[in-house]
């Protein structure tokens, strides 16, 4: 079976067992503060498992794209080095929410593997939870009993808590699990060593392929367990590993999931897979990472320097680095793999083809950017090596290795590889210590402690914020939260007009007002696992009472104006620039709207003005909102509603229309476009290759922006002492006077430089056959010294050295210039200036023939000059 046939057979099998087949959720998670990426198939069902959302389908199955590169599940360093770890992978899964449990889950797993896929039952093993006496948990005899119907007793293996007790987190649903392992070794190896001895021993050919999780407990904050009212089945099977087993391979990378990509890498690089171990690892790393990068971008996560974007950038750079070091690829090449990836996975994930152009542009630009950074890092490492060798040191400090890792994306193994070529090593302990410090910083920054939910009454939150700005409500539950040494409460209400932050729109703030008029400030409203939680510094009293929930309507109205403005902007951009424009992200607050969109060149002033005119025209048309809730997704699309890539939509959606603009949207909006009043684009810029960002203001924010512009114009007019029609005349006059003054300064500087140069030449010395020029003192500009240095080099091309120790604006500086023959003889201006700069508490560098340095200590200039002269004496 091909991988495509395997994926489809799984869906067909569970459809035949009454399961609803659902599409994969995005790999990048946008509205869950606890997770950046989908790292397991159950992530999209968390709110159902936690009881925060109703069960639509008691039985569900899918193939979910997942990413594991951070946190508890981090396979990054193993990727490419072994046969079965990946960053991005697909997880085949089936779920039951309060329907069937262990018996059916085990029976269907066996039926699918043995009867449908025809895997050899003699090669299969099952593990069951051995129990934990300390927690009063017995062995999972129920699961073991069901397995006895299919496997001999000796192939049902007890597993410890680490391997066979699954937990969502420190708190929440959990339970025992049963893993299915397969032995794919050749028969002769199996005859020598019993597979029983290799299960869970990290053997590359005796591996887990399917995990059946039986969620039957809830872990509380104090560590205790309580039974779940509705038990859950949650299974996950690695698609790539399954393909390996079915296709009779011994490596995931030998399946048709990866081989076309690896073949294309070989074609581009001229390297034959299978001939050299290090090159094979590099090709596997690249084949794996291109999938992660491409799917992240299609899900709306561009490489960046923050959070999820930083993770994607690091993965891309890791792949580029392997290509650079082991495949001799010193130019961008990964973007060329996109077409092959589409051929392999495009049928199951059509977003790849739909965003092909964007994918190629973003990846190519990121590659080129990192290649430039890589070259810079290698030059810095070369300098460190030279300096260490000069002082007979053969170990690079861990701090320097970590700086290369953190700033320039150098993994430790690359630094070690380059050092080995120079008979040097790295201080691994020092590096590990720096890495630990960074992890501690990140842990403290993200540390959040949550107490158990305190239940006040039964019920679920009813959101009434589309229609009401205040409502009568009661507290359903609450819990105390501690983050960054600040304590506050998360409160769940029975009925709430507060919009919980989602889809780029900030959460509402406002008040809970008791019967006696006492107010409890709600400073924000967030979404935790799809549960709207109201954040307050104290609990409303009495907590069992009835309150009036009231939002800050000024803030809400300003936010709604900006949100509706975003919809109008999106449509106007498509009208002005073309239908290739697609939303890539947005942020809507009371102060500003930010809109990211696909477009491959800077917008012209004329295009920006045309977009502003179109938005303003739609505002003046005063279109009323046409809102429809619970619209079937296919019907909404048929109406022309724009769906965004990287968003997870349910079977029913909400559509929002203003005139001809119609979008799928869960946010709040102004009642009619006329209430927006005014709209202006504040800035337009690039945030990635092929992705632009517009910031704009509406309503009062726009008024304030226009008033500020008006004030600026008035100040300019008063400064020029002219009337408004003559402002440009005044400006041109000022610019003309400025040009005239600059020419006079340049002439003066040239004359001053010539005079100074002649004085230096008159005082030249000859030391060791070197014509030595020196300069010391206080100067107006370092440019004068640089000009003198290059002029002297031109006039004295042989045996020439120029050294300067000077002060500009009370800051010390150093300059060294050498003729080419001195450089060829072993002198290096960069080395000289770096050593001398230590006396002025600074640093610097440059090229072998010309280097400069700056510092903080003027008192060290004499010693710095003496150090430079020592190199020349």
GROMACS .gro file of C-alpha atoms in nm, residues 323-731:
model
  409
  323UNK     CA    1   2.293   2.162   0.388
  324UNK     CA    2   2.574   2.417   0.423
  325UNK     CA    3   2.807   2.193   0.625
  326UNK     CA    4   2.749   1.848   0.477
  327UNK     CA    5   2.601   1.902   0.129
  328UNK     CA    6   2.811   2.208   0.033
  329UNK     CA    7   2.496   2.413  -0.031
  330UNK     CA    8   2.608   2.775   0.015
  331UNK     CA    9   2.303   2.918  -0.160
  332UNK     CA   10   1.928   2.890  -0.103
  333UNK     CA   11   1.788   2.555  -0.217
  334UNK     CA   12   1.516   2.436   0.021
  335UNK     CA   13   1.247   2.645  -0.145
  336UNK     CA   14   1.297   2.425  -0.453
  337UNK     CA   15   1.160   2.127  -0.254
  338UNK     CA   16   0.812   2.279  -0.218
  339UNK     CA   17   0.680   2.134  -0.546
  340UNK     CA   18   0.791   1.783  -0.454
  341UNK     CA   19   0.631   1.818  -0.110
  342UNK     CA   20   0.305   1.917  -0.281
  343UNK     CA   21   0.322   1.608  -0.501
  344UNK     CA   22   0.365   1.388  -0.192
  345UNK     CA   23   0.113   1.550   0.045
  346UNK     CA   24  -0.094   1.796  -0.158
  347UNK     CA   25  -0.387   1.556  -0.204
  348UNK     CA   26  -0.445   1.530   0.171
  349UNK     CA   27  -0.350   1.892   0.244
  350UNK     CA   28  -0.454   2.119  -0.046
  351UNK     CA   29  -0.335   2.431   0.142
  352UNK     CA   30   0.018   2.349   0.019
  353UNK     CA   31  -0.076   2.401  -0.346
  354UNK     CA   32  -0.295   2.701  -0.266
  355UNK     CA   33  -0.005   2.884  -0.098
  356UNK     CA   34   0.281   2.755  -0.312
  357UNK     CA   35   0.405   3.096  -0.426
  358UNK     CA   36   0.411   3.236  -0.073
  359UNK     CA   37   0.588   2.926   0.059
  360UNK     CA   38   0.868   2.953  -0.194
  361UNK     CA   39   0.922   3.324  -0.139
  362UNK     CA   40   0.926   3.308   0.241
  363UNK     CA   41   1.155   3.004   0.255
  364UNK     CA   42   1.399   3.145  -0.002
  365UNK     CA   43   1.424   3.479   0.178
  366UNK     CA   44   1.478   3.307   0.515
  367UNK     CA   45   1.746   3.084   0.365
  368UNK     CA   46   1.935   3.378   0.216
  369UNK     CA   47   1.911   3.573   0.539
  370UNK     CA   48   2.052   3.287   0.746
  371UNK     CA   49   2.329   3.212   0.498
  372UNK     CA   50   2.448   3.569   0.549
  373UNK     CA   51   2.428   3.522   0.928
  374UNK     CA   52   2.609   3.189   0.901
  375UNK     CA   53   2.898   3.346   0.712
  376UNK     CA   54   2.925   3.618   0.979
  377UNK     CA   55   2.924   3.358   1.258
  378UNK     CA   56   3.194   3.153   1.089
  379UNK     CA   57   3.412   3.464   1.054
  380UNK     CA   58   3.365   3.540   1.425
  381UNK     CA   59   3.454   3.183   1.518
  382UNK     CA   60   3.763   3.199   1.294
  383UNK     CA   61   3.876   3.512   1.483
  384UNK     CA   62   3.824   3.341   1.818
  385UNK     CA   63   4.026   3.042   1.698
  386UNK     CA   64   4.311   3.268   1.586
  387UNK     CA   65   4.318   3.453   1.919
  388UNK     CA   66   4.306   3.130   2.121
  389UNK     CA   67   4.589   2.976   1.922
  390UNK     CA   68   4.798   3.288   1.968
  391UNK     CA   69   4.778   3.244   2.344
  392UNK     CA   70   4.815   2.861   2.326
  393UNK     CA   71   4.455   2.794   2.436
  394UNK     CA   72   4.286   2.492   2.279
  395UNK     CA   73   3.942   2.516   2.446
  396UNK     CA   74   3.671   2.763   2.342
  397UNK     CA   75   3.476   2.909   2.633
  398UNK     CA   76   3.122   2.782   2.679
  399UNK     CA   77   2.988   3.140   2.685
  400UNK     CA   78   3.127   3.206   2.336
  401UNK     CA   79   2.990   2.878   2.201
  402UNK     CA   80   2.650   2.966   2.347
  403UNK     CA   81   2.661   3.314   2.191
  404UNK     CA   82   2.723   3.151   1.853
  405UNK     CA   83   2.429   2.918   1.920
  406UNK     CA   84   2.190   3.183   2.047
  407UNK     CA   85   2.278   3.475   1.818
  408UNK     CA   86   2.394   3.307   1.498
  409UNK     CA   87   2.203   2.979   1.511
  410UNK     CA   88   2.517   2.766   1.545
  411UNK     CA   89   2.427   2.430   1.701
  412UNK     CA   90   2.697   2.304   1.935
  413UNK     CA   91   2.794   2.024   1.696
  414UNK     CA   92   2.877   2.276   1.420
  415UNK     CA   93   3.103   2.473   1.656
  416UNK     CA   94   3.270   2.146   1.763
  417UNK     CA   95   3.311   2.037   1.401
  418UNK     CA   96   3.494   2.359   1.306
  419UNK     CA   97   3.705   2.351   1.625
  420UNK     CA   98   3.814   1.990   1.562
  421UNK     CA   99   3.961   2.097   1.231
  422UNK     CA  100   4.192   2.322   1.436
  423UNK     CA  101   4.268   2.062   1.708
  424UNK     CA  102   4.046   2.250   1.953
  425UNK     CA  103   3.747   2.164   2.170
  426UNK     CA  104   3.464   2.348   2.343
  427UNK     CA  105   3.393   2.381   2.714
  428UNK     CA  106   3.075   2.174   2.714
  429UNK     CA  107   3.005   2.232   3.084
  430UNK     CA  108   3.020   2.607   3.030
  431UNK     CA  109   2.790   2.579   2.728
  432UNK     CA  110   2.542   2.360   2.920
  433UNK     CA  111   2.546   2.610   3.208
  434UNK     CA  112   2.456   2.898   2.973
  435UNK     CA  113   2.182   2.688   2.813
  436UNK     CA  114   2.041   2.607   3.156
  437UNK     CA  115   2.039   2.977   3.249
  438UNK     CA  116   1.839   3.054   2.935
  439UNK     CA  117   1.591   2.775   3.008
  440UNK     CA  118   1.549   2.902   3.363
  441UNK     CA  119   1.482   3.253   3.234
  442UNK     CA  120   1.222   3.120   2.992
  443UNK     CA  121   1.066   2.902   3.261
  444UNK     CA  122   1.037   3.189   3.507
  445UNK     CA  123   0.893   3.416   3.237
  446UNK     CA  124   0.625   3.163   3.148
  447UNK     CA  125   0.571   3.013   3.495
  448UNK     CA  126   0.208   3.005   3.593
  449UNK     CA  127   0.058   2.831   3.895
  450UNK     CA  128  -0.311   2.749   3.893
  451UNK     CA  129  -0.523   2.621   4.175
  452UNK     CA  130  -0.809   2.376   4.138
  453UNK     CA  131  -1.138   2.507   4.009
  454UNK     CA  132  -1.378   2.587   4.292
  455UNK     CA  133  -1.725   2.494   4.175
  456UNK     CA  134  -2.001   2.732   4.285
  457UNK     CA  135  -2.285   2.589   4.076
  458UNK     CA  136  -2.349   2.375   3.766
  459UNK     CA  137  -2.382   2.522   3.420
  460UNK     CA  138  -2.200   2.650   3.112
  461UNK     CA  139  -2.124   3.005   2.999
  462UNK     CA  140  -2.375   3.163   2.764
  463UNK     CA  141  -2.212   3.441   2.559
  464UNK     CA  142  -2.458   3.725   2.495
  465UNK     CA  143  -2.202   3.987   2.385
  466UNK     CA  144  -2.320   4.003   2.023
  467UNK     CA  145  -2.651   4.148   2.141
  468UNK     CA  146  -2.597   4.291   2.490
  469UNK     CA  147  -2.338   4.500   2.674
  470UNK     CA  148  -2.458   4.400   3.020
  471UNK     CA  149  -2.648   4.107   3.170
  472UNK     CA  150  -2.744   3.947   3.497
  473UNK     CA  151  -2.506   3.666   3.583
  474UNK     CA  152  -2.372   3.428   3.847
  475UNK     CA  153  -2.032   3.271   3.911
  476UNK     CA  154  -2.014   2.907   3.796
  477UNK     CA  155  -1.657   2.844   3.913
  478UNK     CA  156  -1.332   3.021   3.984
  479UNK     CA  157  -0.966   2.952   4.062
  480UNK     CA  158  -0.664   3.143   4.187
  481UNK     CA  159  -0.374   3.197   3.946
  482UNK     CA  160  -0.020   3.312   4.021
  483UNK     CA  161   0.201   3.441   3.741
  484UNK     CA  162   0.521   3.645   3.770
  485UNK     CA  163   0.457   3.697   4.143
  486UNK     CA  164   0.114   3.840   4.073
  487UNK     CA  165  -0.203   3.677   4.201
  488UNK     CA  166  -0.540   3.709   4.034
  489UNK     CA  167  -0.857   3.507   3.974
  490UNK     CA  168  -1.008   3.339   3.671
  491UNK     CA  169  -1.385   3.353   3.693
  492UNK     CA  170  -1.636   3.160   3.480
  493UNK     CA  171  -1.979   3.324   3.452
  494UNK     CA  172  -2.317   3.173   3.370
  495UNK     CA  173  -2.404   3.454   3.128
  496UNK     CA  174  -2.151   3.699   2.989
  497UNK     CA  175  -2.141   3.994   2.748
  498UNK     CA  176  -1.757   3.993   2.774
  499UNK     CA  177  -1.580   3.891   2.451
  500UNK     CA  178  -1.292   3.655   2.531
  501UNK     CA  179  -0.975   3.728   2.333
  502UNK     CA  180  -0.969   3.526   2.010
  503UNK     CA  181  -0.902   3.563   1.640
  504UNK     CA  182  -0.683   3.868   1.689
  505UNK     CA  183  -0.948   4.068   1.879
  506UNK     CA  184  -0.852   4.167   2.233
  507UNK     CA  185  -1.073   4.065   2.525
  508UNK     CA  186  -1.325   4.297   2.689
  509UNK     CA  187  -1.279   4.463   3.025
  510UNK     CA  188  -1.549   4.598   3.255
  511UNK     CA  189  -1.712   4.523   3.589
  512UNK     CA  190  -1.913   4.278   3.794
  513UNK     CA  191  -2.158   4.485   4.000
  514UNK     CA  192  -2.323   4.341   4.310
  515UNK     CA  193  -2.673   4.426   4.437
  516UNK     CA  194  -2.528   4.687   4.675
  517UNK     CA  195  -2.339   4.857   4.392
  518UNK     CA  196  -1.992   4.728   4.479
  519UNK     CA  197  -1.779   4.688   4.165
  520UNK     CA  198  -1.524   4.417   4.088
  521UNK     CA  199  -1.296   4.518   3.799
  522UNK     CA  200  -1.262   4.269   3.516
  523UNK     CA  201  -0.930   4.375   3.365
  524UNK     CA  202  -0.930   4.125   3.077
  525UNK     CA  203  -1.119   3.831   2.931
  526UNK     CA  204  -0.921   3.537   2.794
  527UNK     CA  205  -0.989   3.194   2.655
  528UNK     CA  206  -0.847   2.888   2.835
  529UNK     CA  207  -0.907   2.566   2.640
  530UNK     CA  208  -1.204   2.738   2.473
  531UNK     CA  209  -1.345   2.835   2.813
  532UNK     CA  210  -1.407   3.212   2.851
  533UNK     CA  211  -1.246   3.324   3.177
  534UNK     CA  212  -1.281   3.671   3.330
  535UNK     CA  213  -0.968   3.800   3.503
  536UNK     CA  214  -1.004   3.994   3.827
  537UNK     CA  215  -0.771   4.089   4.109
  538UNK     CA  216  -1.034   3.987   4.366
  539UNK     CA  217  -1.347   3.777   4.382
  540UNK     CA  218  -1.688   3.946   4.371
  541UNK     CA  219  -1.872   3.914   4.701
  542UNK     CA  220  -2.069   3.722   4.792
  543UNK     CA  221  -1.935   3.477   4.533
  544UNK     CA  222  -2.263   3.278   4.544
  545UNK     CA  223  -2.465   3.592   4.467
  546UNK     CA  224  -2.611   3.743   4.153
  547UNK     CA  225  -2.424   4.021   3.971
  548UNK     CA  226  -2.462   4.257   3.679
  549UNK     CA  227  -2.185   4.193   3.423
  550UNK     CA  228  -2.114   4.518   3.237
  551UNK     CA  229  -1.849   4.575   2.973
  552UNK     CA  230  -1.650   4.895   2.912
  553UNK     CA  231  -1.856   5.015   2.615
  554UNK     CA  232  -1.609   5.287   2.511
  555UNK     CA  233  -1.333   5.031   2.474
  556UNK     CA  234  -1.566   4.781   2.303
  557UNK     CA  235  -1.695   5.040   2.053
  558UNK     CA  236  -1.342   5.148   1.959
  559UNK     CA  237  -1.243   4.783   1.914
  560UNK     CA  238  -1.550   4.712   1.702
  561UNK     CA  239  -1.477   5.010   1.476
  562UNK     CA  240  -1.128   4.875   1.418
  563UNK     CA  241  -1.252   4.519   1.364
  564UNK     CA  242  -1.510   4.621   1.106
  565UNK     CA  243  -1.245   4.847   0.951
  566UNK     CA  244  -1.025   4.538   0.914
  567UNK     CA  245  -1.295   4.362   0.709
  568UNK     CA  246  -1.340   4.666   0.485
  569UNK     CA  247  -0.962   4.697   0.447
  570UNK     CA  248  -0.930   4.330   0.347
  571UNK     CA  249  -1.186   4.373   0.069
  572UNK     CA  250  -1.034   4.703  -0.048
  573UNK     CA  251  -0.687   4.548  -0.071
  574UNK     CA  252  -0.822   4.266  -0.289
  575UNK     CA  253  -0.996   4.522  -0.510
  576UNK     CA  254  -0.687   4.744  -0.549
  577UNK     CA  255  -0.402   4.489  -0.548
  578UNK     CA  256  -0.571   4.170  -0.671
  579UNK     CA  257  -0.737   3.856  -0.541
  580UNK     CA  258  -0.399   3.703  -0.451
  581UNK     CA  259  -0.425   3.908  -0.130
  582UNK     CA  260  -0.498   3.676   0.162
  583UNK     CA  261  -0.511   3.758   0.532
  584UNK     CA  262  -0.207   3.625   0.719
  585UNK     CA  263  -0.288   3.763   1.061
  586UNK     CA  264  -0.461   4.049   1.236
  587UNK     CA  265  -0.471   4.232   1.566
  588UNK     CA  266  -0.764   4.447   1.672
  589UNK     CA  267  -0.756   4.665   1.985
  590UNK     CA  268  -0.930   4.988   2.084
  591UNK     CA  269  -0.626   5.188   1.972
  592UNK     CA  270  -0.524   5.038   1.637
  593UNK     CA  271  -0.587   4.769   1.380
  594UNK     CA  272  -0.306   4.566   1.229
  595UNK     CA  273  -0.354   4.356   0.917
  596UNK     CA  274  -0.099   4.116   0.764
  597UNK     CA  275  -0.156   4.002   0.408
  598UNK     CA  276   0.016   3.824   0.119
  599UNK     CA  277   0.155   4.064  -0.140
  600UNK     CA  278   0.494   4.057  -0.306
  601UNK     CA  279   0.598   4.420  -0.329
  602UNK     CA  280   0.579   4.745  -0.137
  603UNK     CA  281   0.253   4.932  -0.189
  604UNK     CA  282   0.290   5.262  -0.373
  605UNK     CA  283   0.153   5.586  -0.222
  606UNK     CA  284  -0.111   5.581  -0.496
  607UNK     CA  285  -0.220   5.227  -0.400
  608UNK     CA  286  -0.238   5.321  -0.030
  609UNK     CA  287  -0.451   5.625  -0.114
  610UNK     CA  288  -0.676   5.414  -0.339
  611UNK     CA  289  -0.731   5.162  -0.056
  612UNK     CA  290  -0.810   5.444   0.188
  613UNK     CA  291  -1.062   5.592  -0.057
  614UNK     CA  292  -1.236   5.257  -0.105
  615UNK     CA  293  -1.262   5.194   0.270
  616UNK     CA  294  -1.392   5.548   0.325
  617UNK     CA  295  -1.646   5.499   0.048
  618UNK     CA  296  -1.775   5.183   0.222
  619UNK     CA  297  -1.792   5.375   0.551
  620UNK     CA  298  -1.999   5.654   0.392
  621UNK     CA  299  -2.231   5.393   0.238
  622UNK     CA  300  -2.329   5.314   0.599
  623UNK     CA  301  -2.380   4.940   0.539
  624UNK     CA  302  -2.563   4.776   0.828
  625UNK     CA  303  -2.425   4.453   0.968
  626UNK     CA  304  -2.581   4.136   0.828
  627UNK     CA  305  -2.492   3.865   1.074
  628UNK     CA  306  -2.590   3.498   1.050
  629UNK     CA  307  -2.509   3.245   1.318
  630UNK     CA  308  -2.491   2.866   1.287
  631UNK     CA  309  -2.455   2.869   0.908
  632UNK     CA  310  -2.335   2.537   0.759
  633UNK     CA  311  -1.973   2.588   0.651
  634UNK     CA  312  -2.037   2.480   0.290
  635UNK     CA  313  -2.331   2.720   0.261
  636UNK     CA  314  -2.117   3.007   0.396
  637UNK     CA  315  -1.844   2.935   0.142
  638UNK     CA  316  -2.104   2.919  -0.136
  639UNK     CA  317  -2.213   3.272  -0.037
  640UNK     CA  318  -1.855   3.389  -0.093
  641UNK     CA  319  -1.745   3.412   0.272
  642UNK     CA  320  -1.367   3.426   0.298
  643UNK     CA  321  -1.215   3.145   0.505
  644UNK     CA  322  -0.862   3.192   0.634
  645UNK     CA  323  -0.584   2.937   0.602
  646UNK     CA  324  -0.466   2.807   0.937
  647UNK     CA  325  -0.804   2.849   1.106
  648UNK     CA  326  -1.012   2.562   1.241
  649UNK     CA  327  -1.379   2.598   1.149
  650UNK     CA  328  -1.663   2.385   1.281
  651UNK     CA  329  -1.956   2.244   1.088
  652UNK     CA  330  -2.153   2.561   1.166
  653UNK     CA  331  -2.000   2.908   1.139
  654UNK     CA  332  -2.094   3.273   1.185
  655UNK     CA  333  -2.087   3.504   0.883
  656UNK     CA  334  -2.053   3.881   0.898
  657UNK     CA  335  -2.145   4.093   0.596
  658UNK     CA  336  -2.109   4.467   0.534
  659UNK     CA  337  -2.221   4.542   0.179
  660UNK     CA  338  -2.017   4.315  -0.049
  661UNK     CA  339  -1.769   4.221   0.225
  662UNK     CA  340  -1.853   3.881   0.378
  663UNK     CA  341  -1.626   3.684   0.608
  664UNK     CA  342  -1.637   3.397   0.854
  665UNK     CA  343  -1.582   3.570   1.185
  666UNK     CA  344  -1.652   3.515   1.554
  667UNK     CA  345  -1.562   3.867   1.667
  668UNK     CA  346  -1.779   4.164   1.757
  669UNK     CA  347  -1.857   4.444   1.513
  670UNK     CA  348  -2.009   4.790   1.490
  671UNK     CA  349  -2.378   4.801   1.391
  672UNK     CA  350  -2.315   4.995   1.070
  673UNK     CA  351  -2.007   5.114   0.882
  674UNK     CA  352  -2.105   5.480   0.910
  675UNK     CA  353  -2.030   5.470   1.283
  676UNK     CA  354  -1.661   5.417   1.201
  677UNK     CA  355  -1.650   5.776   1.074
  678UNK     CA  356  -1.292   5.795   0.946
  679UNK     CA  357  -1.010   5.563   0.842
  680UNK     CA  358  -0.641   5.621   0.771
  681UNK     CA  359  -0.346   5.389   0.704
  682UNK     CA  360  -0.065   5.483   0.942
  683UNK     CA  361   0.206   5.252   0.802
  684UNK     CA  362   0.274   4.982   0.542
  685UNK     CA  363   0.577   4.757   0.577
  686UNK     CA  364   0.722   4.412   0.508
  687UNK     CA  365   0.723   4.154   0.787
  688UNK     CA  366   0.845   3.858   0.575
  689UNK     CA  367   0.906   3.769   0.213
  690UNK     CA  368   0.572   3.805   0.038
  691UNK     CA  369   0.389   3.929   0.348
  692UNK     CA  370   0.309   4.295   0.418
  693UNK     CA  371   0.164   4.463   0.725
  694UNK     CA  372  -0.072   4.760   0.741
  695UNK     CA  373  -0.143   4.952   1.060
  696UNK     CA  374  -0.445   5.177   1.051
  697UNK     CA  375  -0.672   5.379   1.277
  698UNK     CA  376  -1.046   5.446   1.276
  699UNK     CA  377  -1.304   5.658   1.456
  700UNK     CA  378  -1.164   5.855   1.754
  701UNK     CA  379  -0.822   5.704   1.704
  702UNK     CA  380  -0.822   5.837   1.350
  703UNK     CA  381  -0.944   6.178   1.466
  704UNK     CA  382  -0.655   6.199   1.712
  705UNK     CA  383  -0.412   6.091   1.438
  706UNK     CA  384  -0.543   6.362   1.202
  707UNK     CA  385  -0.530   6.625   1.477
  708UNK     CA  386  -0.167   6.531   1.545
  709UNK     CA  387  -0.087   6.563   1.175
  710UNK     CA  388  -0.262   6.901   1.169
  711UNK     CA  389  -0.061   7.017   1.471
  712UNK     CA  390   0.261   6.909   1.304
  713UNK     CA  391   0.170   7.100   0.989
  714UNK     CA  392   0.088   7.413   1.194
  715UNK     CA  393   0.421   7.387   1.379
  716UNK     CA  394   0.608   7.356   1.049
  717UNK     CA  395   0.426   7.661   0.917
  718UNK     CA  396   0.509   7.864   1.227
  719UNK     CA  397   0.871   7.752   1.216
  720UNK     CA  398   0.899   7.863   0.855
  721UNK     CA  399   0.711   8.187   0.935
  722UNK     CA  400   0.499   8.152   0.627
  723UNK     CA  401   0.139   8.097   0.523
  724UNK     CA  402   0.006   7.748   0.453
  725UNK     CA  403   0.025   7.776   0.071
  726UNK     CA  404   0.390   7.877   0.103
  727UNK     CA  405   0.503   7.593   0.330
  728UNK     CA  406   0.663   7.399   0.046
  729UNK     CA  407   0.841   7.713  -0.075
  730UNK     CA  408   0.979   7.761   0.276
  731UNK     CA  409   1.087   7.399   0.297
   0.00000   0.00000   0.00000
